Amino acid sequence: MTDVSSRAAPKDNLLGICNAVGEDFGFNPLWLRLALGASFVLQPVAIITLYFVLGAGVLISRILVRPRFAVAPHVPVIAQDQAALEDEQLFAKAA
């Protein structure tokens, strides 16, 4: 799976639909853009319709369901995890 944590700048998106679908389903939106672009050559009207249907789905899901990235709960650091982190830093300095 690819990393989708880095969000595209608004100037890089037409309407942000592919980016939003990629965020919701956890994949790189470039793959969806490439698939839609390649399919556009064969069925332009169908792909434009599909694009706006995806946009309506994203709009409805964002209105009805709170996004995952809205509120991040505070997760305390456990002492055992802190010790493991210190060991990793120590070994990194040794290397």
PDB file of N, CA and C in Angstrom:
ATOM      1  N   MET A   1       0.858  -1.175   0.000  1.00  0.00           N
ATOM      2  CA  MET A   1       0.000   0.000   0.000  1.00  0.00           C
ATOM      3  C   MET A   1       0.896   1.226   0.000  1.00  0.00           C
ATOM      4  N   THR A   2       0.467   2.246  -0.685  1.00  0.00           N
ATOM      5  CA  THR A   2       1.261   3.464  -0.775  1.00  0.00           C
ATOM      6  C   THR A   2       0.885   4.432   0.326  1.00  0.00           C
ATOM      7  N   ASP A   3       1.778   5.351   0.585  1.00  0.00           N
ATOM      8  CA  ASP A   3       1.551   6.348   1.627  1.00  0.00           C
ATOM      9  C   ASP A   3       0.700   7.481   1.081  1.00  0.00           C
ATOM     10  N   VAL A   4      -0.440   7.742   1.717  1.00  0.00           N
ATOM     11  CA  VAL A   4      -1.305   8.828   1.274  1.00  0.00           C
ATOM     12  C   VAL A   4      -1.371   9.926   2.316  1.00  0.00           C
ATOM     13  N   SER A   5      -0.392   9.943   3.213  1.00  0.00           N
ATOM     14  CA  SER A   5      -0.431  10.942   4.277  1.00  0.00           C
ATOM     15  C   SER A   5      -0.131  12.342   3.753  1.00  0.00           C
ATOM     16  N   SER A   6       0.647  12.444   2.681  1.00  0.00           N
ATOM     17  CA  SER A   6       0.929  13.763   2.143  1.00  0.00           C
ATOM     18  C   SER A   6      -0.204  14.152   1.206  1.00  0.00           C
ATOM     19  N   ARG A   7      -0.899  15.194   1.557  1.00  0.00           N
ATOM     20  CA  ARG A   7      -2.041  15.633   0.766  1.00  0.00           C
ATOM     21  C   ARG A   7      -1.571  16.554  -0.341  1.00  0.00           C
ATOM     22  N   ALA A   8      -2.211  16.431  -1.478  1.00  0.00           N
ATOM     23  CA  ALA A   8      -1.866  17.260  -2.629  1.00  0.00           C
ATOM     24  C   ALA A   8      -2.330  18.697  -2.384  1.00  0.00           C
ATOM     25  N   ALA A   9      -1.582  19.630  -2.913  1.00  0.00           N
ATOM     26  CA  ALA A   9      -1.959  21.031  -2.796  1.00  0.00           C
ATOM     27  C   ALA A   9      -3.222  21.283  -3.608  1.00  0.00           C
ATOM     28  N   PRO A  10      -4.061  22.241  -3.188  1.00  0.00           N
ATOM     29  CA  PRO A  10      -5.295  22.515  -3.921  1.00  0.00           C
ATOM     30  C   PRO A  10      -5.072  22.864  -5.388  1.00  0.00           C
ATOM     31  N   LYS A  11      -3.948  23.477  -5.722  1.00  0.00           N
ATOM     32  CA  LYS A  11      -3.690  23.829  -7.116  1.00  0.00           C
ATOM     33  C   LYS A  11      -3.413  22.588  -7.970  1.00  0.00           C
ATOM     34  N   ASP A  12      -3.112  21.443  -7.330  1.00  0.00           N
ATOM     35  CA  ASP A  12      -2.846  20.211  -8.056  1.00  0.00           C
ATOM     36  C   ASP A  12      -4.111  19.405  -8.330  1.00  0.00           C
ATOM     37  N   ASN A  13      -5.242  19.869  -7.852  1.00  0.00           N
ATOM     38  CA  ASN A  13      -6.494  19.134  -7.991  1.00  0.00           C
ATOM     39  C   ASN A  13      -7.485  19.924  -8.830  1.00  0.00           C
ATOM     40  N   LEU A  14      -8.250  19.200  -9.649  1.00  0.00           N
ATOM     41  CA  LEU A  14      -9.310  19.852 -10.397  1.00  0.00           C
ATOM     42  C   LEU A  14     -10.456  20.170  -9.441  1.00  0.00           C
ATOM     43  N   LEU A  15     -11.083  19.162  -8.911  1.00  0.00           N
ATOM     44  CA  LEU A  15     -12.122  19.351  -7.904  1.00  0.00           C
ATOM     45  C   LEU A  15     -11.795  18.622  -6.608  1.00  0.00           C
ATOM     46  N   GLY A  16     -10.720  17.859  -6.582  1.00  0.00           N
ATOM     47  CA  GLY A  16     -10.311  17.149  -5.378  1.00  0.00           C
ATOM     48  C   GLY A  16     -11.030  15.837  -5.169  1.00  0.00           C
ATOM     49  N   ILE A  17     -11.759  15.372  -6.168  1.00  0.00           N
ATOM     50  CA  ILE A  17     -12.544  14.158  -6.010  1.00  0.00           C
ATOM     51  C   ILE A  17     -11.644  12.931  -5.944  1.00  0.00           C
ATOM     52  N   CYS A  18     -10.683  12.815  -6.841  1.00  0.00           N
ATOM     53  CA  CYS A  18      -9.780  11.660  -6.821  1.00  0.00           C
ATOM     54  C   CYS A  18      -8.964  11.635  -5.528  1.00  0.00           C
ATOM     55  N   ASN A  19      -8.546  12.803  -5.063  1.00  0.00           N
ATOM     56  CA  ASN A  19      -7.793  12.894  -3.825  1.00  0.00           C
ATOM     57  C   ASN A  19      -8.647  12.444  -2.641  1.00  0.00           C
ATOM     58  N   ALA A  20      -9.903  12.865  -2.613  1.00  0.00           N
ATOM     59  CA  ALA A  20     -10.796  12.492  -1.512  1.00  0.00           C
ATOM     60  C   ALA A  20     -11.095  11.001  -1.528  1.00  0.00           C
ATOM     61  N   VAL A  21     -11.321  10.430  -2.705  1.00  0.00           N
ATOM     62  CA  VAL A  21     -11.573   8.988  -2.802  1.00  0.00           C
ATOM     63  C   VAL A  21     -10.329   8.217  -2.372  1.00  0.00           C
ATOM     64  N   GLY A  22      -9.155   8.692  -2.774  1.00  0.00           N
ATOM     65  CA  GLY A  22      -7.909   8.052  -2.349  1.00  0.00           C
ATOM     66  C   GLY A  22      -7.723   8.096  -0.839  1.00  0.00           C
ATOM     67  N   GLU A  23      -8.068   9.218  -0.211  1.00  0.00           N
ATOM     68  CA  GLU A  23      -7.985   9.321   1.247  1.00  0.00           C
ATOM     69  C   GLU A  23      -8.955   8.362   1.923  1.00  0.00           C
ATOM     70  N   ASP A  24     -10.191   8.314   1.417  1.00  0.00           N
ATOM     71  CA  ASP A  24     -11.210   7.477   2.034  1.00  0.00           C
ATOM     72  C   ASP A  24     -10.872   5.994   1.949  1.00  0.00           C
ATOM     73  N   PHE A  25     -10.321   5.567   0.825  1.00  0.00           N
ATOM     74  CA  PHE A  25     -10.053   4.144   0.636  1.00  0.00           C
ATOM     75  C   PHE A  25      -8.594   3.773   0.842  1.00  0.00           C
ATOM     76  N   GLY A  26      -7.733   4.743   1.109  1.00  0.00           N
ATOM     77  CA  GLY A  26      -6.345   4.457   1.484  1.00  0.00           C
ATOM     78  C   GLY A  26      -5.434   4.069   0.337  1.00  0.00           C
ATOM     79  N   PHE A  27      -5.567   4.710  -0.811  1.00  0.00           N
ATOM     80  CA  PHE A  27      -4.642   4.461  -1.904  1.00  0.00           C
ATOM     81  C   PHE A  27      -4.216   5.788  -2.515  1.00  0.00           C
ATOM     82  N   ASN A  28      -3.181   5.732  -3.320  1.00  0.00           N
ATOM     83  CA  ASN A  28      -2.656   6.928  -3.961  1.00  0.00           C
ATOM     84  C   ASN A  28      -3.629   7.376  -5.049  1.00  0.00           C
ATOM     85  N   PRO A  29      -4.113   8.615  -4.999  1.00  0.00           N
ATOM     86  CA  PRO A  29      -5.092   9.068  -5.990  1.00  0.00           C
ATOM     87  C   PRO A  29      -4.541   9.138  -7.418  1.00  0.00           C
ATOM     88  N   LEU A  30      -3.245   9.084  -7.570  1.00  0.00           N
ATOM     89  CA  LEU A  30      -2.668   9.091  -8.911  1.00  0.00           C
ATOM     90  C   LEU A  30      -3.154   7.895  -9.727  1.00  0.00           C
ATOM     91  N   TRP A  31      -3.304   6.738  -9.079  1.00  0.00           N
ATOM     92  CA  TRP A  31      -3.771   5.541  -9.782  1.00  0.00           C
ATOM     93  C   TRP A  31      -5.194   5.734 -10.310  1.00  0.00           C
ATOM     94  N   LEU A  32      -6.048   6.361  -9.527  1.00  0.00           N
ATOM     95  CA  LEU A  32      -7.413   6.626  -9.981  1.00  0.00           C
ATOM     96  C   LEU A  32      -7.407   7.643 -11.119  1.00  0.00           C
ATOM     97  N   ARG A  33      -6.567   8.656 -11.011  1.00  0.00           N
ATOM     98  CA  ARG A  33      -6.462   9.650 -12.078  1.00  0.00           C
ATOM     99  C   ARG A  33      -5.992   9.010 -13.388  1.00  0.00           C
ATOM    100  N   LEU A  34      -5.003   8.115 -13.280  1.00  0.00           N
ATOM    101  CA  LEU A  34      -4.502   7.437 -14.477  1.00  0.00           C
ATOM    102  C   LEU A  34      -5.574   6.541 -15.103  1.00  0.00           C
ATOM    103  N   ALA A  35      -6.313   5.811 -14.271  1.00  0.00           N
ATOM    104  CA  ALA A  35      -7.365   4.932 -14.780  1.00  0.00           C
ATOM    105  C   ALA A  35      -8.477   5.742 -15.443  1.00  0.00           C
ATOM    106  N   LEU A  36      -8.876   6.838 -14.818  1.00  0.00           N
ATOM    107  CA  LEU A  36      -9.916   7.677 -15.411  1.00  0.00           C
ATOM    108  C   LEU A  36      -9.423   8.329 -16.702  1.00  0.00           C
ATOM    109  N   GLY A  37      -8.183   8.770 -16.702  1.00  0.00           N
ATOM    110  CA  GLY A  37      -7.626   9.401 -17.898  1.00  0.00           C
ATOM    111  C   GLY A  37      -7.515   8.432 -19.063  1.00  0.00           C
ATOM    112  N   ALA A  38      -7.082   7.208 -18.797  1.00  0.00           N
ATOM    113  CA  ALA A  38      -6.969   6.212 -19.859  1.00  0.00           C
ATOM    114  C   ALA A  38      -8.347   5.802 -20.368  1.00  0.00           C
ATOM    115  N   SER A  39      -9.309   5.687 -19.471  1.00  0.00           N
ATOM    116  CA  SER A  39     -10.668   5.305 -19.865  1.00  0.00           C
ATOM    117  C   SER A  39     -11.384   6.438 -20.595  1.00  0.00           C
ATOM    118  N   PHE A  40     -10.971   7.665 -20.341  1.00  0.00           N
ATOM    119  CA  PHE A  40     -11.594   8.827 -20.972  1.00  0.00           C
ATOM    120  C   PHE A  40     -11.469   8.772 -22.495  1.00  0.00           C
ATOM    121  N   VAL A  41     -10.393   8.164 -22.970  1.00  0.00           N
ATOM    122  CA  VAL A  41     -10.173   8.057 -24.410  1.00  0.00           C
ATOM    123  C   VAL A  41     -11.269   7.209 -25.059  1.00  0.00           C
ATOM    124  N   LEU A  42     -11.716   6.161 -24.360  1.00  0.00           N
ATOM    125  CA  LEU A  42     -12.714   5.251 -24.924  1.00  0.00           C
ATOM    126  C   LEU A  42     -14.147   5.704 -24.682  1.00  0.00           C
ATOM    127  N   GLN A  43     -14.436   6.184 -23.484  1.00  0.00           N
ATOM    128  CA  GLN A  43     -15.807   6.549 -23.102  1.00  0.00           C
ATOM    129  C   GLN A  43     -15.821   7.885 -22.371  1.00  0.00           C
ATOM    130  N   PRO A  44     -15.665   9.001 -23.037  1.00  0.00           N
ATOM    131  CA  PRO A  44     -15.567  10.288 -22.341  1.00  0.00           C
ATOM    132  C   PRO A  44     -16.826  10.667 -21.554  1.00  0.00           C
ATOM    133  N   VAL A  45     -18.002  10.435 -22.125  1.00  0.00           N
ATOM    134  CA  VAL A  45     -19.237  10.820 -21.431  1.00  0.00           C
ATOM    135  C   VAL A  45     -19.426   9.971 -20.176  1.00  0.00           C
ATOM    136  N   ALA A  46     -19.162   8.682 -20.283  1.00  0.00           N
ATOM    137  CA  ALA A  46     -19.305   7.790 -19.136  1.00  0.00           C
ATOM    138  C   ALA A  46     -18.317   8.151 -18.027  1.00  0.00           C
ATOM    139  N   ILE A  47     -17.098   8.507 -18.381  1.00  0.00           N
ATOM    140  CA  ILE A  47     -16.083   8.831 -17.378  1.00  0.00           C
ATOM    141  C   ILE A  47     -16.405  10.160 -16.704  1.00  0.00           C
ATOM    142  N   ILE A  48     -16.890  11.136 -17.457  1.00  0.00           N
ATOM    143  CA  ILE A  48     -17.284  12.411 -16.842  1.00  0.00           C
ATOM    144  C   ILE A  48     -18.448  12.187 -15.876  1.00  0.00           C
ATOM    145  N   THR A  49     -19.403  11.354 -16.297  1.00  0.00           N
ATOM    146  CA  THR A  49     -20.535  11.018 -15.422  1.00  0.00           C
ATOM    147  C   THR A  49     -20.039  10.304 -14.169  1.00  0.00           C
ATOM    148  N   LEU A  50     -19.150   9.326 -14.345  1.00  0.00           N
ATOM    149  CA  LEU A  50     -18.600   8.598 -13.202  1.00  0.00           C
ATOM    150  C   LEU A  50     -17.860   9.538 -12.253  1.00  0.00           C
ATOM    151  N   TYR A  51     -17.125  10.494 -12.816  1.00  0.00           N
ATOM    152  CA  TYR A  51     -16.373  11.449 -11.996  1.00  0.00           C
ATOM    153  C   TYR A  51     -17.316  12.266 -11.103  1.00  0.00           C
ATOM    154  N   PHE A  52     -18.417  12.741 -11.680  1.00  0.00           N
ATOM    155  CA  PHE A  52     -19.357  13.523 -10.880  1.00  0.00           C
ATOM    156  C   PHE A  52     -20.164  12.660  -9.922  1.00  0.00           C
ATOM    157  N   VAL A  53     -20.392  11.400 -10.260  1.00  0.00           N
ATOM    158  CA  VAL A  53     -21.038  10.473  -9.312  1.00  0.00           C
ATOM    159  C   VAL A  53     -20.103  10.222  -8.131  1.00  0.00           C
ATOM    160  N   LEU A  54     -18.820  10.028  -8.406  1.00  0.00           N
ATOM    161  CA  LEU A  54     -17.839   9.899  -7.318  1.00  0.00           C
ATOM    162  C   LEU A  54     -17.824  11.154  -6.450  1.00  0.00           C
ATOM    163  N   GLY A  55     -17.906  12.309  -7.090  1.00  0.00           N
ATOM    164  CA  GLY A  55     -17.937  13.578  -6.351  1.00  0.00           C
ATOM    165  C   GLY A  55     -19.150  13.672  -5.453  1.00  0.00           C
ATOM    166  N   ALA A  56     -20.315  13.246  -5.944  1.00  0.00           N
ATOM    167  CA  ALA A  56     -21.528  13.257  -5.117  1.00  0.00           C
ATOM    168  C   ALA A  56     -21.391  12.283  -3.956  1.00  0.00           C
ATOM    169  N   GLY A  57     -20.784  11.130  -4.220  1.00  0.00           N
ATOM    170  CA  GLY A  57     -20.560  10.157  -3.143  1.00  0.00           C
ATOM    171  C   GLY A  57     -19.629  10.694  -2.072  1.00  0.00           C
ATOM    172  N   VAL A  58     -18.572  11.374  -2.490  1.00  0.00           N
ATOM    173  CA  VAL A  58     -17.648  11.975  -1.526  1.00  0.00           C
ATOM    174  C   VAL A  58     -18.352  13.056  -0.716  1.00  0.00           C
ATOM    175  N   LEU A  59     -19.140  13.890  -1.391  1.00  0.00           N
ATOM    176  CA  LEU A  59     -19.863  14.955  -0.696  1.00  0.00           C
ATOM    177  C   LEU A  59     -20.824  14.372   0.343  1.00  0.00           C
ATOM    178  N   ILE A  60     -21.581  13.374  -0.048  1.00  0.00           N
ATOM    179  CA  ILE A  60     -22.532  12.758   0.884  1.00  0.00           C
ATOM    180  C   ILE A  60     -21.802  12.097   2.041  1.00  0.00           C
ATOM    181  N   SER A  61     -20.706  11.384   1.755  1.00  0.00           N
ATOM    182  CA  SER A  61     -19.983  10.717   2.838  1.00  0.00           C
ATOM    183  C   SER A  61     -19.342  11.723   3.790  1.00  0.00           C
ATOM    184  N   ARG A  62     -18.858  12.852   3.269  1.00  0.00           N
ATOM    185  CA  ARG A  62     -18.247  13.861   4.130  1.00  0.00           C
ATOM    186  C   ARG A  62     -19.294  14.594   4.962  1.00  0.00           C
ATOM    187  N   ILE A  63     -20.514  14.703   4.456  1.00  0.00           N
ATOM    188  CA  ILE A  63     -21.581  15.344   5.226  1.00  0.00           C
ATOM    189  C   ILE A  63     -22.100  14.407   6.309  1.00  0.00           C
ATOM    190  N   LEU A  64     -22.285  13.124   5.951  1.00  0.00           N
ATOM    191  CA  LEU A  64     -22.884  12.164   6.888  1.00  0.00           C
ATOM    192  C   LEU A  64     -21.899  11.596   7.900  1.00  0.00           C
ATOM    193  N   VAL A  65     -20.667  11.407   7.495  1.00  0.00           N
ATOM    194  CA  VAL A  65     -19.673  10.758   8.357  1.00  0.00           C
ATOM    195  C   VAL A  65     -18.551  11.736   8.642  1.00  0.00           C
ATOM    196  N   ARG A  66     -18.188  11.829   9.906  1.00  0.00           N
ATOM    197  CA  ARG A  66     -17.079  12.711  10.283  1.00  0.00           C
ATOM    198  C   ARG A  66     -15.774  12.126   9.762  1.00  0.00           C
ATOM    199  N   PRO A  67     -14.922  12.935   9.135  1.00  0.00           N
ATOM    200  CA  PRO A  67     -13.649  12.429   8.610  1.00  0.00           C
ATOM    201  C   PRO A  67     -12.752  11.884   9.714  1.00  0.00           C
ATOM    202  N   ARG A  68     -11.933  10.885   9.352  1.00  0.00           N
ATOM    203  CA  ARG A  68     -11.026  10.261  10.316  1.00  0.00           C
ATOM    204  C   ARG A  68      -9.966  11.222  10.824  1.00  0.00           C
ATOM    205  N   PHE A  69      -9.533  12.166   9.990  1.00  0.00           N
ATOM    206  CA  PHE A  69      -8.428  13.034  10.355  1.00  0.00           C
ATOM    207  C   PHE A  69      -8.879  14.287  11.094  1.00  0.00           C
ATOM    208  N   ALA A  70     -10.165  14.385  11.468  1.00  0.00           N
ATOM    209  CA  ALA A  70     -10.666  15.593  12.120  1.00  0.00           C
ATOM    210  C   ALA A  70     -10.091  15.744  13.532  1.00  0.00           C
ATOM    211  N   VAL A  71     -10.174  14.702  14.333  1.00  0.00           N
ATOM    212  CA  VAL A  71      -9.704  14.770  15.714  1.00  0.00           C
ATOM    213  C   VAL A  71      -8.827  13.557  15.984  1.00  0.00           C
ATOM    214  N   ALA A  72      -7.597  13.814  16.368  1.00  0.00           N
ATOM    215  CA  ALA A  72      -6.690  12.727  16.707  1.00  0.00           C
ATOM    216  C   ALA A  72      -6.621  12.614  18.230  1.00  0.00           C
ATOM    217  N   PRO A  73      -6.967  11.460  18.780  1.00  0.00           N
ATOM    218  CA  PRO A  73      -6.904  11.307  20.224  1.00  0.00           C
ATOM    219  C   PRO A  73      -5.452  11.302  20.699  1.00  0.00           C
ATOM    220  N   HIS A  74      -5.273  11.775  21.912  1.00  0.00           N
ATOM    221  CA  HIS A  74      -3.934  11.786  22.506  1.00  0.00           C
ATOM    222  C   HIS A  74      -3.596  10.374  22.965  1.00  0.00           C
ATOM    223  N   VAL A  75      -2.478   9.853  22.496  1.00  0.00           N
ATOM    224  CA  VAL A  75      -2.040   8.515  22.875  1.00  0.00           C
ATOM    225  C   VAL A  75      -0.807   8.665  23.760  1.00  0.00           C
ATOM    226  N   PRO A  76      -0.904   8.238  25.020  1.00  0.00           N
ATOM    227  CA  PRO A  76       0.251   8.381  25.908  1.00  0.00           C
ATOM    228  C   PRO A  76       1.375   7.423  25.518  1.00  0.00           C
ATOM    229  N   VAL A  77       2.605   7.840  25.781  1.00  0.00           N
ATOM    230  CA  VAL A  77       3.765   7.007  25.511  1.00  0.00           C
ATOM    231  C   VAL A  77       3.958   6.062  26.675  1.00  0.00           C
ATOM    232  N   ILE A  78       4.023   4.786  26.384  1.00  0.00           N
ATOM    233  CA  ILE A  78       4.204   3.771  27.418  1.00  0.00           C
ATOM    234  C   ILE A  78       5.694   3.668  27.708  1.00  0.00           C
ATOM    235  N   ALA A  79       6.022   3.413  28.973  1.00  0.00           N
ATOM    236  CA  ALA A  79       7.425   3.369  29.386  1.00  0.00           C
ATOM    237  C   ALA A  79       8.216   2.350  28.585  1.00  0.00           C
ATOM    238  N   GLN A  80       7.627   1.205  28.289  1.00  0.00           N
ATOM    239  CA  GLN A  80       8.315   0.185  27.524  1.00  0.00           C
ATOM    240  C   GLN A  80       8.616   0.686  26.113  1.00  0.00           C
ATOM    241  N   ASP A  81       7.676   1.385  25.493  1.00  0.00           N
ATOM    242  CA  ASP A  81       7.904   1.943  24.175  1.00  0.00           C
ATOM    243  C   ASP A  81       8.986   3.020  24.214  1.00  0.00           C
ATOM    244  N   GLN A  82       9.020   3.803  25.288  1.00  0.00           N
ATOM    245  CA  GLN A  82      10.033   4.837  25.432  1.00  0.00           C
ATOM    246  C   GLN A  82      11.418   4.208  25.533  1.00  0.00           C
ATOM    247  N   ALA A  83      11.531   3.095  26.270  1.00  0.00           N
ATOM    248  CA  ALA A  83      12.816   2.411  26.394  1.00  0.00           C
ATOM    249  C   ALA A  83      13.263   1.858  25.041  1.00  0.00           C
ATOM    250  N   ALA A  84      12.336   1.312  24.282  1.00  0.00           N
ATOM    251  CA  ALA A  84      12.673   0.789  22.957  1.00  0.00           C
ATOM    252  C   ALA A  84      13.122   1.924  22.036  1.00  0.00           C
ATOM    253  N   LEU A  85      12.489   3.079  22.154  1.00  0.00           N
ATOM    254  CA  LEU A  85      12.870   4.235  21.350  1.00  0.00           C
ATOM    255  C   LEU A  85      14.279   4.696  21.697  1.00  0.00           C
ATOM    256  N   GLU A  86      14.600   4.720  22.989  1.00  0.00           N
ATOM    257  CA  GLU A  86      15.943   5.110  23.408  1.00  0.00           C
ATOM    258  C   GLU A  86      16.981   4.126  22.904  1.00  0.00           C
ATOM    259  N   ASP A  87      16.643   2.815  22.921  1.00  0.00           N
ATOM    260  CA  ASP A  87      17.576   1.812  22.402  1.00  0.00           C
ATOM    261  C   ASP A  87      17.812   2.008  20.905  1.00  0.00           C
ATOM    262  N   GLU A  88      16.751   2.310  20.160  1.00  0.00           N
ATOM    263  CA  GLU A  88      16.915   2.540  18.728  1.00  0.00           C
ATOM    264  C   GLU A  88      17.800   3.746  18.475  1.00  0.00           C
ATOM    265  N   GLN A  89      17.638   4.797  19.255  1.00  0.00           N
ATOM    266  CA  GLN A  89      18.464   5.975  19.070  1.00  0.00           C
ATOM    267  C   GLN A  89      19.915   5.680  19.420  1.00  0.00           C
ATOM    268  N   LEU A  90      20.127   4.865  20.437  1.00  0.00           N
ATOM    269  CA  LEU A  90      21.477   4.503  20.845  1.00  0.00           C
ATOM    270  C   LEU A  90      22.141   3.698  19.751  1.00  0.00           C
ATOM    271  N   PHE A  91      21.413   2.705  19.189  1.00  0.00           N
ATOM    272  CA  PHE A  91      21.980   1.888  18.118  1.00  0.00           C
ATOM    273  C   PHE A  91      22.205   2.696  16.857  1.00  0.00           C
ATOM    274  N   ALA A  92      21.366   3.677  16.608  1.00  0.00           N
ATOM    275  CA  ALA A  92      21.554   4.521  15.427  1.00  0.00           C
ATOM    276  C   ALA A  92      22.823   5.337  15.554  1.00  0.00           C
ATOM    277  N   LYS A  93      23.125   5.804  16.761  1.00  0.00           N
ATOM    278  CA  LYS A  93      24.360   6.568  16.976  1.00  0.00           C
ATOM    279  C   LYS A  93      25.569   5.660  16.844  1.00  0.00           C
ATOM    280  N   ALA A  94      25.444   4.389  17.282  1.00  0.00           N
ATOM    281  CA  ALA A  94      26.557   3.456  17.210  1.00  0.00           C
ATOM    282  C   ALA A  94      26.864   3.081  15.767  1.00  0.00           C
ATOM    283  N   ALA A  95      25.859   3.065  14.942  1.00  0.00           N
ATOM    284  CA  ALA A  95      26.069   2.677  13.531  1.00  0.00           C
ATOM    285  C   ALA A  95      26.700   3.835  12.823  1.00  0.00           C
TER     286      ALA A  95
END
